Coordinates of C-alpha atoms in Angstrom, one line a residue:
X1 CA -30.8 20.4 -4.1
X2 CA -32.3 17.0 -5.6
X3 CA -32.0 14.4 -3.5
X4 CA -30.7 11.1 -5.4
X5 CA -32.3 8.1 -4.2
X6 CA -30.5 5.4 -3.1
X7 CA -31.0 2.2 -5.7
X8 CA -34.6 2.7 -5.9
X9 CA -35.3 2.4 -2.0
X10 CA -35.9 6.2 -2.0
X11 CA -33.9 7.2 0.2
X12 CA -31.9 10.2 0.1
X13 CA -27.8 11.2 -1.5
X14 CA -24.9 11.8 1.3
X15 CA -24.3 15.5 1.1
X16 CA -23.3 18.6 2.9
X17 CA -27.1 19.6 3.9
X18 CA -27.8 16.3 5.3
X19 CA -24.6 16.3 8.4
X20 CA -26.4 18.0 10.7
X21 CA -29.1 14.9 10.7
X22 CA -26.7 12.4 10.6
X23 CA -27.0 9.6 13.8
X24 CA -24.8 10.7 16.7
X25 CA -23.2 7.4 16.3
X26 CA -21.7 9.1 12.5
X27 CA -18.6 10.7 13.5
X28 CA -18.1 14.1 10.9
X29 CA -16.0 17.0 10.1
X30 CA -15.7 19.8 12.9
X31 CA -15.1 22.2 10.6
X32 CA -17.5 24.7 8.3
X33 CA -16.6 22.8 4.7
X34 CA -17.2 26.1 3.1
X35 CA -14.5 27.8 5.1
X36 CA -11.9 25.5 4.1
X37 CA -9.6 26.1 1.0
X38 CA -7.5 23.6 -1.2
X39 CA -3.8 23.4 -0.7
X40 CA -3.0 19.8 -1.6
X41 CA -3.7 18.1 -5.0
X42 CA -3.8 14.2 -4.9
X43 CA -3.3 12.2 -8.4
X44 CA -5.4 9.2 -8.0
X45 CA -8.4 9.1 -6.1
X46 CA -8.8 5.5 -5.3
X47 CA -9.7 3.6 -2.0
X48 CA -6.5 4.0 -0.4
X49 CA -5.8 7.8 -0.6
X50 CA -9.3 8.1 0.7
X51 CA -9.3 5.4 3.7
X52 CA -5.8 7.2 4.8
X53 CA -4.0 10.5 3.3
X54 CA -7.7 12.1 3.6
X55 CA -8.7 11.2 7.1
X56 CA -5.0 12.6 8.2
X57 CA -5.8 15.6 6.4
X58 CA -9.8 15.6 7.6
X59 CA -8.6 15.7 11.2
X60 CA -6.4 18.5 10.4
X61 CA -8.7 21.6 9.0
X62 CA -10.3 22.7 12.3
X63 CA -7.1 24.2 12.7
X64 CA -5.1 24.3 9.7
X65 CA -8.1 25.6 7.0
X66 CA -5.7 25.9 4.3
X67 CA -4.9 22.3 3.8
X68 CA -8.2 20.9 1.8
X69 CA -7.7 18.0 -0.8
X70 CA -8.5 18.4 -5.1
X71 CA -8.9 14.5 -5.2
X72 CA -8.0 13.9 -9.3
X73 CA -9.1 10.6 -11.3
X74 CA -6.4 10.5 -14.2
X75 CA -8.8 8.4 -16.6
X76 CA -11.6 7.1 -14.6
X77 CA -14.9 9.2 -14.2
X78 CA -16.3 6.7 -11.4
X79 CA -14.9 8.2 -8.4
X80 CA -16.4 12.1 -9.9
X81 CA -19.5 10.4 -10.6
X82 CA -20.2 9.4 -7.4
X83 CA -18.6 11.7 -5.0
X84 CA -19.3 14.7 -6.8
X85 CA -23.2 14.5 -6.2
X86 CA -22.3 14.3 -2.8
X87 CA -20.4 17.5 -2.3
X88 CA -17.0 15.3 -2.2
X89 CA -18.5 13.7 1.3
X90 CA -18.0 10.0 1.9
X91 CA -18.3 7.4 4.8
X92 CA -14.9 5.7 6.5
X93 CA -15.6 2.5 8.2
X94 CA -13.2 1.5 10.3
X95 CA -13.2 -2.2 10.8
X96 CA -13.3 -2.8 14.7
X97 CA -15.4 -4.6 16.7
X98 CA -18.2 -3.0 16.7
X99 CA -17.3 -0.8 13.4
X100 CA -16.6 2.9 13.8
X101 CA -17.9 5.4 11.2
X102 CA -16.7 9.1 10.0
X103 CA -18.0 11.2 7.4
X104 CA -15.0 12.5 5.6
X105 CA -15.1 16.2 4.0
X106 CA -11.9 16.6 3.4
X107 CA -11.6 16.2 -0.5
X108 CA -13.4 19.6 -1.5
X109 CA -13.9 19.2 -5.1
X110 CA -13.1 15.9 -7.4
X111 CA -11.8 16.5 -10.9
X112 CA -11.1 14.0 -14.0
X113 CA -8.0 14.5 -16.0
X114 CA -9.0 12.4 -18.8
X115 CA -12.2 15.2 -19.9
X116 CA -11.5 18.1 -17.6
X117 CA -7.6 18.4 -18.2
X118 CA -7.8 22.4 -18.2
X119 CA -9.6 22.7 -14.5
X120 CA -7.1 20.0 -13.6
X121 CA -3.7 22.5 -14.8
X122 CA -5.9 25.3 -13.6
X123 CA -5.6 23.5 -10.0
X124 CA -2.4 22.6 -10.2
X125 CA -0.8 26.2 -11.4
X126 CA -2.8 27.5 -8.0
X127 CA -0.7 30.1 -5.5
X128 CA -2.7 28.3 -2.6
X129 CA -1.8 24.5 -3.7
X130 CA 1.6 23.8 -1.8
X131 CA 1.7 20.0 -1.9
X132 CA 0.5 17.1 -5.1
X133 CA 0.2 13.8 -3.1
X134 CA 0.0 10.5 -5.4
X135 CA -1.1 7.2 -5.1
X136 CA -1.3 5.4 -8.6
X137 CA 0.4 2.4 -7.8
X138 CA 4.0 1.1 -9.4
X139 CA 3.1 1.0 -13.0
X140 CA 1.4 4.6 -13.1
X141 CA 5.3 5.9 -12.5
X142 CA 6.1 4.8 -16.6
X143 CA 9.5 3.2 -15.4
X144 CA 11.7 0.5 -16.6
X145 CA 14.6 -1.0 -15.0
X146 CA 13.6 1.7 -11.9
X147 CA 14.0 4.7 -14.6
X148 CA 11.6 6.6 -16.5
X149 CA 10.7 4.4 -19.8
X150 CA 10.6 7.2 -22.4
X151 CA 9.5 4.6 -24.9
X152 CA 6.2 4.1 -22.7
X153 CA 3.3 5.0 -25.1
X154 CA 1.8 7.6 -22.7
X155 CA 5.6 9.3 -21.9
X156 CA 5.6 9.7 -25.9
X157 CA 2.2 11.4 -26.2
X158 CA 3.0 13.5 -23.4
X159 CA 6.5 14.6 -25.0
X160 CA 4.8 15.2 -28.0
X161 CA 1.6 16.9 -26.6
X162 CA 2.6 18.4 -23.1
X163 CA 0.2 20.8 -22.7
X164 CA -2.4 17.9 -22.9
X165 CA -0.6 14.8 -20.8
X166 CA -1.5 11.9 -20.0
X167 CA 1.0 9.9 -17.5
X168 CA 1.3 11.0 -14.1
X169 CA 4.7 12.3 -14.6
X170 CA 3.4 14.9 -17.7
X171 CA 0.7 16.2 -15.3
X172 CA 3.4 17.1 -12.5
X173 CA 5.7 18.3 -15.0
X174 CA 3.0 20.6 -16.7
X175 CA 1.7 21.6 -13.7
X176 CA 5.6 23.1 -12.6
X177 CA 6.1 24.4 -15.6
X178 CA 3.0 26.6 -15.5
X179 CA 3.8 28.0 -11.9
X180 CA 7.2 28.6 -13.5
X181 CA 5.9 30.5 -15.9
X182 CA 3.5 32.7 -13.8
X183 CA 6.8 33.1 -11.2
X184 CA 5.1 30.9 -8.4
X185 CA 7.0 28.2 -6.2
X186 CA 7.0 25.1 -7.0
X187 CA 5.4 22.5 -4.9
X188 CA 6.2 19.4 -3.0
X189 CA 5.7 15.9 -4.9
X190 CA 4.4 13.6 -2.0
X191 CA 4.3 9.7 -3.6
X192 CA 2.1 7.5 -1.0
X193 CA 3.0 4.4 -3.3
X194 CA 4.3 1.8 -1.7
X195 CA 7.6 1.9 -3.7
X196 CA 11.2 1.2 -2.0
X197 CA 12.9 4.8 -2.5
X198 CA 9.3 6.5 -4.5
X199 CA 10.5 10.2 -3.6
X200 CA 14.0 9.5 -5.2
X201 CA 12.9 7.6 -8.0
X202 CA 10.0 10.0 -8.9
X203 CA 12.2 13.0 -8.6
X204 CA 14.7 11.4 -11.5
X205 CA 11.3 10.3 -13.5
X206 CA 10.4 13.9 -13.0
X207 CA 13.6 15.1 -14.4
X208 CA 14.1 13.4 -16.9
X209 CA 10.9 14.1 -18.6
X210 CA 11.5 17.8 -18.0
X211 CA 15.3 17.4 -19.7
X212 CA 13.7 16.2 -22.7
X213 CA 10.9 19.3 -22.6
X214 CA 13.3 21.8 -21.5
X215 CA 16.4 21.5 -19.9
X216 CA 16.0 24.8 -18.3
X217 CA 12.7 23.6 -17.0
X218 CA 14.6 20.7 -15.3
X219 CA 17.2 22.7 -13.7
X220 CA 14.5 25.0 -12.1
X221 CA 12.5 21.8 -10.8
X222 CA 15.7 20.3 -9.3
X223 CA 16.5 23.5 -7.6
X224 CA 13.0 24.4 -6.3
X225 CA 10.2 21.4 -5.9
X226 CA 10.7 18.5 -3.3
X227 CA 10.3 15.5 -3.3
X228 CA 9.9 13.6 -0.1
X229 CA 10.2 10.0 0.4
X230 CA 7.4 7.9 2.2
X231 CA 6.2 4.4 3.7
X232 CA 2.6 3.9 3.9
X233 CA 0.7 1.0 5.7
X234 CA -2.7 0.0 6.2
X235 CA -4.7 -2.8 5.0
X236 CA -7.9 -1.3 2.4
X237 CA -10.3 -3.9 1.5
X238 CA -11.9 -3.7 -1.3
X239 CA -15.5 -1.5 -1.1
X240 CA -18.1 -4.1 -1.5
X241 CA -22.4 -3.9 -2.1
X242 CA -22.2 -6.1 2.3
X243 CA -20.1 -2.4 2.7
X244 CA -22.5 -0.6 0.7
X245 CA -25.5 -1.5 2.7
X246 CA -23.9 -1.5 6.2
X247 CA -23.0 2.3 5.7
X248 CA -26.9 3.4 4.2
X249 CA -28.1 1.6 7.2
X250 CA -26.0 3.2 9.6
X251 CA -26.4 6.6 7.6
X252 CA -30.1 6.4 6.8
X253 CA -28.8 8.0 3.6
X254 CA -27.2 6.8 0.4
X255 CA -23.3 6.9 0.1
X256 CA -21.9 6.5 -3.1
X257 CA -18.8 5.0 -2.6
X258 CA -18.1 4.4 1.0
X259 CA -14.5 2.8 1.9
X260 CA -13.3 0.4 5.0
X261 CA -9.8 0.4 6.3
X262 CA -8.5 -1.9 9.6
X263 CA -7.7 0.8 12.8
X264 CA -3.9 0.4 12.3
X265 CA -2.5 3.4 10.0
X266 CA 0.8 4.4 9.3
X267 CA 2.5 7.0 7.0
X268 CA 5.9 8.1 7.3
X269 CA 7.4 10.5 5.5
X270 CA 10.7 13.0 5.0
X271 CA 10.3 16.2 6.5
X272 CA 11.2 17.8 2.9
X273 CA 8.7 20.4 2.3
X274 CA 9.3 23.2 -0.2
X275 CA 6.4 25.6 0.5
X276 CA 5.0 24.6 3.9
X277 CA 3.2 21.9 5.1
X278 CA 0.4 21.1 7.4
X279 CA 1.1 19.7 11.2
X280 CA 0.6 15.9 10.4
X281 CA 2.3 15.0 13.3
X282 CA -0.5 16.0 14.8
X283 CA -2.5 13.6 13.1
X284 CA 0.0 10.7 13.8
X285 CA 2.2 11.0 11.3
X286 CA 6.1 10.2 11.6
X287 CA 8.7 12.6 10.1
X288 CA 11.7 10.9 9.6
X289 CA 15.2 10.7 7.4
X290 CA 15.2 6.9 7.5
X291 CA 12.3 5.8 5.4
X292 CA 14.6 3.0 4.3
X293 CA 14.5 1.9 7.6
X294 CA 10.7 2.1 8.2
X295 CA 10.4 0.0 4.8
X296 CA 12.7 -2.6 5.7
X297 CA 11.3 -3.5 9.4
X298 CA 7.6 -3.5 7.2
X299 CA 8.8 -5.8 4.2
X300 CA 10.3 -8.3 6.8
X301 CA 8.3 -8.2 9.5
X302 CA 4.5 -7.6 8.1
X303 CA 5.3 -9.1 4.5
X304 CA 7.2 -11.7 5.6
X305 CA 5.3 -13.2 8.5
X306 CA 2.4 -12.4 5.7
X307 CA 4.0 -14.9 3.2
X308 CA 5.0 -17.4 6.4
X309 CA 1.1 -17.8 7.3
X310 CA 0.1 -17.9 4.1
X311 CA 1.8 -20.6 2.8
X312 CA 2.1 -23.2 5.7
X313 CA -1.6 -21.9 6.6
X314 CA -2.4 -23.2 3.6
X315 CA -1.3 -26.1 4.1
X316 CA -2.8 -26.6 7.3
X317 CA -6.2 -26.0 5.3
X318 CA -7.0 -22.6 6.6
X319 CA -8.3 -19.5 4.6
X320 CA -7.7 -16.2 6.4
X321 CA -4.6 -14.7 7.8
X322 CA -7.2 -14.2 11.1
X323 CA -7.8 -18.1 10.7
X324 CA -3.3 -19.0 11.2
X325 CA -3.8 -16.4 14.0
X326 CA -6.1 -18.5 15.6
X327 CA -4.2 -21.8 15.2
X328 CA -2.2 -21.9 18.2
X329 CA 0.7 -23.7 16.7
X330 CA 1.4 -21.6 13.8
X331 CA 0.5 -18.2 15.3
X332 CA 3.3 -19.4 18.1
X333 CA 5.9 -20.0 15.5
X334 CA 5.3 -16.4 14.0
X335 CA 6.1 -14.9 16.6
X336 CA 9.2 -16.5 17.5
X337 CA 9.9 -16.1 14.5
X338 CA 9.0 -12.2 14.0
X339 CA 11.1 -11.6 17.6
X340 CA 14.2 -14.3 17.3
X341 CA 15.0 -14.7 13.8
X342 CA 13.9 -11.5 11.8
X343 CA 14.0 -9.0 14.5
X344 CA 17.5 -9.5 15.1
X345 CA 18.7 -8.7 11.3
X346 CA 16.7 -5.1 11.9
X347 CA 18.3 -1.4 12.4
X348 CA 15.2 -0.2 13.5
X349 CA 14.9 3.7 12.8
X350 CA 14.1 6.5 15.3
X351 CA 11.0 6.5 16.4
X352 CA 10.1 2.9 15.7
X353 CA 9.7 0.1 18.7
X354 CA 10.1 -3.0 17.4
X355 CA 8.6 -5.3 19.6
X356 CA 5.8 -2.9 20.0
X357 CA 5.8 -2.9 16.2
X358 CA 5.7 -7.1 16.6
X359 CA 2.9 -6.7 18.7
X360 CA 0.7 -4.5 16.7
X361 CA 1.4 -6.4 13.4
X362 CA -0.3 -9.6 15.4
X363 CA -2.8 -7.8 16.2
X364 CA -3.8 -6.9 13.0
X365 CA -3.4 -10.5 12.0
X366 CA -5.8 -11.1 14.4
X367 CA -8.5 -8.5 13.3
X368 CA -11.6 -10.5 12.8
X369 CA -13.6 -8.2 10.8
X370 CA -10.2 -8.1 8.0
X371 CA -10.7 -11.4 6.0
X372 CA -7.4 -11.4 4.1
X373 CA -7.4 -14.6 2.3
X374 CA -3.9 -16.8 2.1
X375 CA -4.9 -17.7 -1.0
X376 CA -4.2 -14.3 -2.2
X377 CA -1.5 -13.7 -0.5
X378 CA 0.1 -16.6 -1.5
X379 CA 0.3 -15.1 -5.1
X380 CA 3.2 -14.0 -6.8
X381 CA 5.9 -16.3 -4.6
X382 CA 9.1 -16.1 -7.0
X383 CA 8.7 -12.4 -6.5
X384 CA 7.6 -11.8 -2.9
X385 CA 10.2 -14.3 -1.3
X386 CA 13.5 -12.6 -2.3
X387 CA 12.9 -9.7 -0.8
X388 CA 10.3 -10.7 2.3
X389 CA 12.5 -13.5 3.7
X390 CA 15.5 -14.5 1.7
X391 CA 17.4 -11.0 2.7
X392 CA 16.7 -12.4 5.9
X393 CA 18.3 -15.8 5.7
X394 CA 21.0 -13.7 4.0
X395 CA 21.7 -11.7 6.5
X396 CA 21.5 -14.8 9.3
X397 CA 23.9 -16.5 7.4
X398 CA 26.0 -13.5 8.0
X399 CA 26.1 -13.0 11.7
X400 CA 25.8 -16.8 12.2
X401 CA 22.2 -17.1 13.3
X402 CA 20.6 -19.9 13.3
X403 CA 18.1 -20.8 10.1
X404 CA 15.5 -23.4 11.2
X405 CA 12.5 -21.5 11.1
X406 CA 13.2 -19.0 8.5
X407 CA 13.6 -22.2 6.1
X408 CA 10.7 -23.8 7.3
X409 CA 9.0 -20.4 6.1
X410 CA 10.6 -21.1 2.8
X411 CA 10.4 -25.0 2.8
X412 CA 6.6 -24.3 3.2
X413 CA 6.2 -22.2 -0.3
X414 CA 8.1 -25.2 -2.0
X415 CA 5.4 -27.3 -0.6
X416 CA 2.7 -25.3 -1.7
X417 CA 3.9 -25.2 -4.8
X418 CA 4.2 -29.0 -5.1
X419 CA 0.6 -29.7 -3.5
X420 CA -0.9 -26.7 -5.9
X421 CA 1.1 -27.8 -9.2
X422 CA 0.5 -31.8 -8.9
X423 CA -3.0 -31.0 -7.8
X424 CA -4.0 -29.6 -10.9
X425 CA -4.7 -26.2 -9.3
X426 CA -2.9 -23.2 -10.9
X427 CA -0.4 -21.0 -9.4
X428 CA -0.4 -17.0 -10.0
X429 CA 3.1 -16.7 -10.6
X430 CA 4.9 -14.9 -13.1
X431 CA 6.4 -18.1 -13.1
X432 CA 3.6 -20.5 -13.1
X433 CA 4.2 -22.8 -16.3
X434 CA 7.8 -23.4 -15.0
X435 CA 6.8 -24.1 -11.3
X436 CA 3.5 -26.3 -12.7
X437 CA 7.0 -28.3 -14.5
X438 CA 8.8 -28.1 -11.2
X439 CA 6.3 -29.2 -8.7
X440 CA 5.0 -31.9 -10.7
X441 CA 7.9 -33.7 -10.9
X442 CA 8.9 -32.9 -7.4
X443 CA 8.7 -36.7 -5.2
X444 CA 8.6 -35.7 -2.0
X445 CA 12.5 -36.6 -1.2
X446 CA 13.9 -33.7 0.3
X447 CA 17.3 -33.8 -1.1
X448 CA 16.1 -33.8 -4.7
X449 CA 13.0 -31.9 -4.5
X450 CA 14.7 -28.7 -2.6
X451 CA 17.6 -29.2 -5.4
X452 CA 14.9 -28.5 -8.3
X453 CA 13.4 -25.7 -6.6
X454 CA 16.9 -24.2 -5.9
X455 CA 17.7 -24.0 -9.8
X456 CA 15.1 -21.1 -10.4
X457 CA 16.8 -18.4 -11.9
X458 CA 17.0 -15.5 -10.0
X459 CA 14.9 -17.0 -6.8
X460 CA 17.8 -17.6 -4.9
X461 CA 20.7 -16.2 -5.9
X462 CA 24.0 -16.6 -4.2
X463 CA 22.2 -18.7 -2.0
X464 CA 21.6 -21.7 -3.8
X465 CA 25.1 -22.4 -3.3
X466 CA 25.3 -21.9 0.4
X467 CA 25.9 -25.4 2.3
X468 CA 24.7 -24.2 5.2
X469 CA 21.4 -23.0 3.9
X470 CA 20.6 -25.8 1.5
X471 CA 20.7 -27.7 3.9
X472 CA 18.6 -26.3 6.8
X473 CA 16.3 -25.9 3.6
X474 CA 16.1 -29.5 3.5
X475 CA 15.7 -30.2 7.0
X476 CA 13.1 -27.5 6.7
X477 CA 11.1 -29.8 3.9
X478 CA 11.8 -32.8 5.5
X479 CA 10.6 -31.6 8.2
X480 CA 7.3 -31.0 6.8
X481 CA 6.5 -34.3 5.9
X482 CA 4.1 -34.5 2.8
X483 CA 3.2 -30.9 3.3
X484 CA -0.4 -31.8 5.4
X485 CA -1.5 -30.8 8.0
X486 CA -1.0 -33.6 10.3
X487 CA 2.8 -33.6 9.7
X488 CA 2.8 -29.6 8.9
X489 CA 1.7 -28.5 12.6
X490 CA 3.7 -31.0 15.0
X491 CA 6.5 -29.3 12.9
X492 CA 5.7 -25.8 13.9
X493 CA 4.7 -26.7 17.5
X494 CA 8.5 -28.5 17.6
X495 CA 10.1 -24.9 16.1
X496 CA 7.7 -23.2 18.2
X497 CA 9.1 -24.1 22.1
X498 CA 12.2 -25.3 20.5

């Protein structure tokens, strides 16, 4: 085979001839790739499916052969382009300290939909694929108001052209109605989007579509496929040229598209398999009928004590979530709060510890070699705090608990707003021109300045008319002083031994 070189630098293309000379340090498959076949068709080849569904299944095929992954790019031809050349092979950094690196062979042939849609239906119609996996984010699903939008440009081609889709939803649907018509199973429908309730809500997607195709068809889909629900979790930074050349050094060889993921991985799924499955237990895994569950103690607990360190970290002036880790004040008020305050409004599920949960969530936080900026977090606050702490305060309200430090959570995004908006600096917000408004004419006076922020529509809900928490709320501000750092951190520290 011709050897690509590697930006000019002549060195040789990652493939499968070039393993066996890979350093000892190189982790790779234990398994003969030829010997392997493809049961499992994943819809959206991006970073994350191939930092964590493929490693899972990579781990797997010494034993279970019959489990190989068709990774398919619905439009994009980048991920082909350079995997392809390299007999579907990639490097997985892990990011420890020092870094850990595995060749992954587990994706055994890469596909575009957008210019090789027949090889894609030829895939899917297979008697030895069992299981499509997915990971095409929230807006791939074509849905509106959580149900499929049939007025969605690509849901209208695909009802007009269905042998020839384009949405995700027309290339399951085609692909079940092809084994239908050749008298084969149909498969399980995996989502690995993180998306409250994605096996439910996909199924009725999926249905509806094939209702409008053929009501027959939909009947048969109901009654055969699956559709499992799932929580995955683990942080995927981007693939960067620093990545790039870290992994030809290590390899000695040129990898197209290496990816990075932090050590901590998590997928759990329903144990609702139509046709088989492979052991994933055995690859850490967690079956379980409470997904629900799962996603709630990872929405509170990660997302929330995300939001919590990004804003008041920004206020204390620092950029990464490792950076509030390392600030002994605010890392000790996260995990009170984390164990006292949001731990408490938790039904954790089977198999989940929570306060071994707590623990490794910190120390992810902590992970030097993840720089997660709070700036970025920070993004997107009118939608992230309803559901990451609010519920919370809701349900303390409830049971009586007290409120201090979940407010001073929330006090600390209304300061952030205020310093960001009167600053001049802009907010990404789906709300940004109206909390620009807000914050600029905030004063500092608690009273006033938590009563403007508590008149966003549909921020706060019933709870903008909750004594109790309007006023911890502007305790919570007060507390905070002008939102810097020197009044910001005595605050925590107080909270913190309280």
């Amino acid at each position: 085979m011709t050897r690509t070189p590697a930006q000019g630098d002549g060195s040789s293309r990652l493939d499968a001839s070039q393993l066996r000379a890979l350093p000892t340090r190189v982790d790779r498959p234990d398994y003969d790739l030829a010997s392997v076949r493809i049961g499992i068709v994943h819809l959206g080849a991006g970073a994350f499916h191939r930092a964590h569904q493929a490693p899972c299944i990579d781990r797997l095929l010494a034993s279970e052969p019959d489990w190989a992954i068709c990774a398919v790019s619905l439009r994009s031809t980048e991920v082909r382009e350079a995997l392809r050349p390299q007999d579907g092979l990639y490097t997985l950094a892990l990011q420890t300290e020092p870094p850990q690196w595995r060749v992954i062979g587990a994706i055994r042939e890469v596909l575009c939909a957008a210019d090789e849609g027949a090889a894609v239906l030829a895939r899917l119609a297979g008697p030895q694929v069992r299981i499509v996996t997915l990971t095409v984010t929230e807006k791939g699903y074509c849905l509106s108001g959580g149900e499929l939008d049939l007025a969605h440009p690509d849901i209208q081609h695909d009802l007009a052209e269905a042998a020839q889709p384009r949405s995700v939803i027309g290339w399951l649907v085609a692909g079940l109605r092809l084994r239908r018509e050749r008298g084969l199973g149909a498969y399980t429908v995996a989502s690995c989007d993180n998306l409250a309730n994605n096996g439910r809500l996909l199924e009725a997607a999926c249905l509806r579509y094939a209702q409008e195709l053929d009501p027959d068809l939909a009947s048969w889909i109901k009654r055969e496929a699956s559709f499992p629900c799932s929580m995955v979790d683990s942080i995927t930074p981007v693939t960067d040229a620093a990545l790039r050349q870290r992994v030809d050094d290590v390899l000695g060889l040129h990898d197209a598209w290496p990816v990075q993921r932090e050590p901590f991985t998590q997928w759990v799924i329903e144990d609702r398999f139509c046709q088989g499955r492979p052991n994933l237990a055995a690859a850490g895994v967690i079956y379980s009928d409470d997904i629900a569950g799962f996603d709630r103690a990872k929405l509170r607990l990660l997302n929330g004590a995300h939001s919590t360190l990004a804003y008041l970290g920004s206020l204390l002036e620092l950029d990464s979530v490792a950076d509030a880790m390392a600030h002994p004040p605010l890392a000790q008020f996260v995990d009170r709060l984390m164990r006292q305050d949001i731990q408490p409004s938790l039904r954790p599920p089977a198999g989940l510890d929570v306060g071994d949960y707590i623990t490794a969530i910190q120390s992810r936080f902590r992970n030097p070699a993840i720089r997660h900026r709070l700036a970025q977090i920070a993004w997107d606050g009118t939608q992230k705090l309803p559901v990451r702490l609010l519920g919370t305060v809701a349900d303390a309200l409830t049971a009586g608990r007290p409120l201090q430090r979940l407010c001073l959570a929330v006090a600390g995004w209304m300061h952030f707003v205020r310093r960001q908006a009167q600053a001049g600096v802009a907010l990404v917000d789906p709300m940004a021109a109206e909390l620009k408004t807000l914050g600029q004419s905030c004063d500092g006076a608690p009273q006033t300045d938590v009563s403007r922020f508590l008149s966003l529509s549909g921020v706060y809900g019933a709870l903008a008319g909750e004594p109790r928490f309007v006023s911890a709320l502007q305790q919570a501000y007060g507390a905070l002083g002008d939102g810097s750092g020197a009044d910001v951190a005595p605050a925590l520290l107080a909270e913190a031994e309280g």
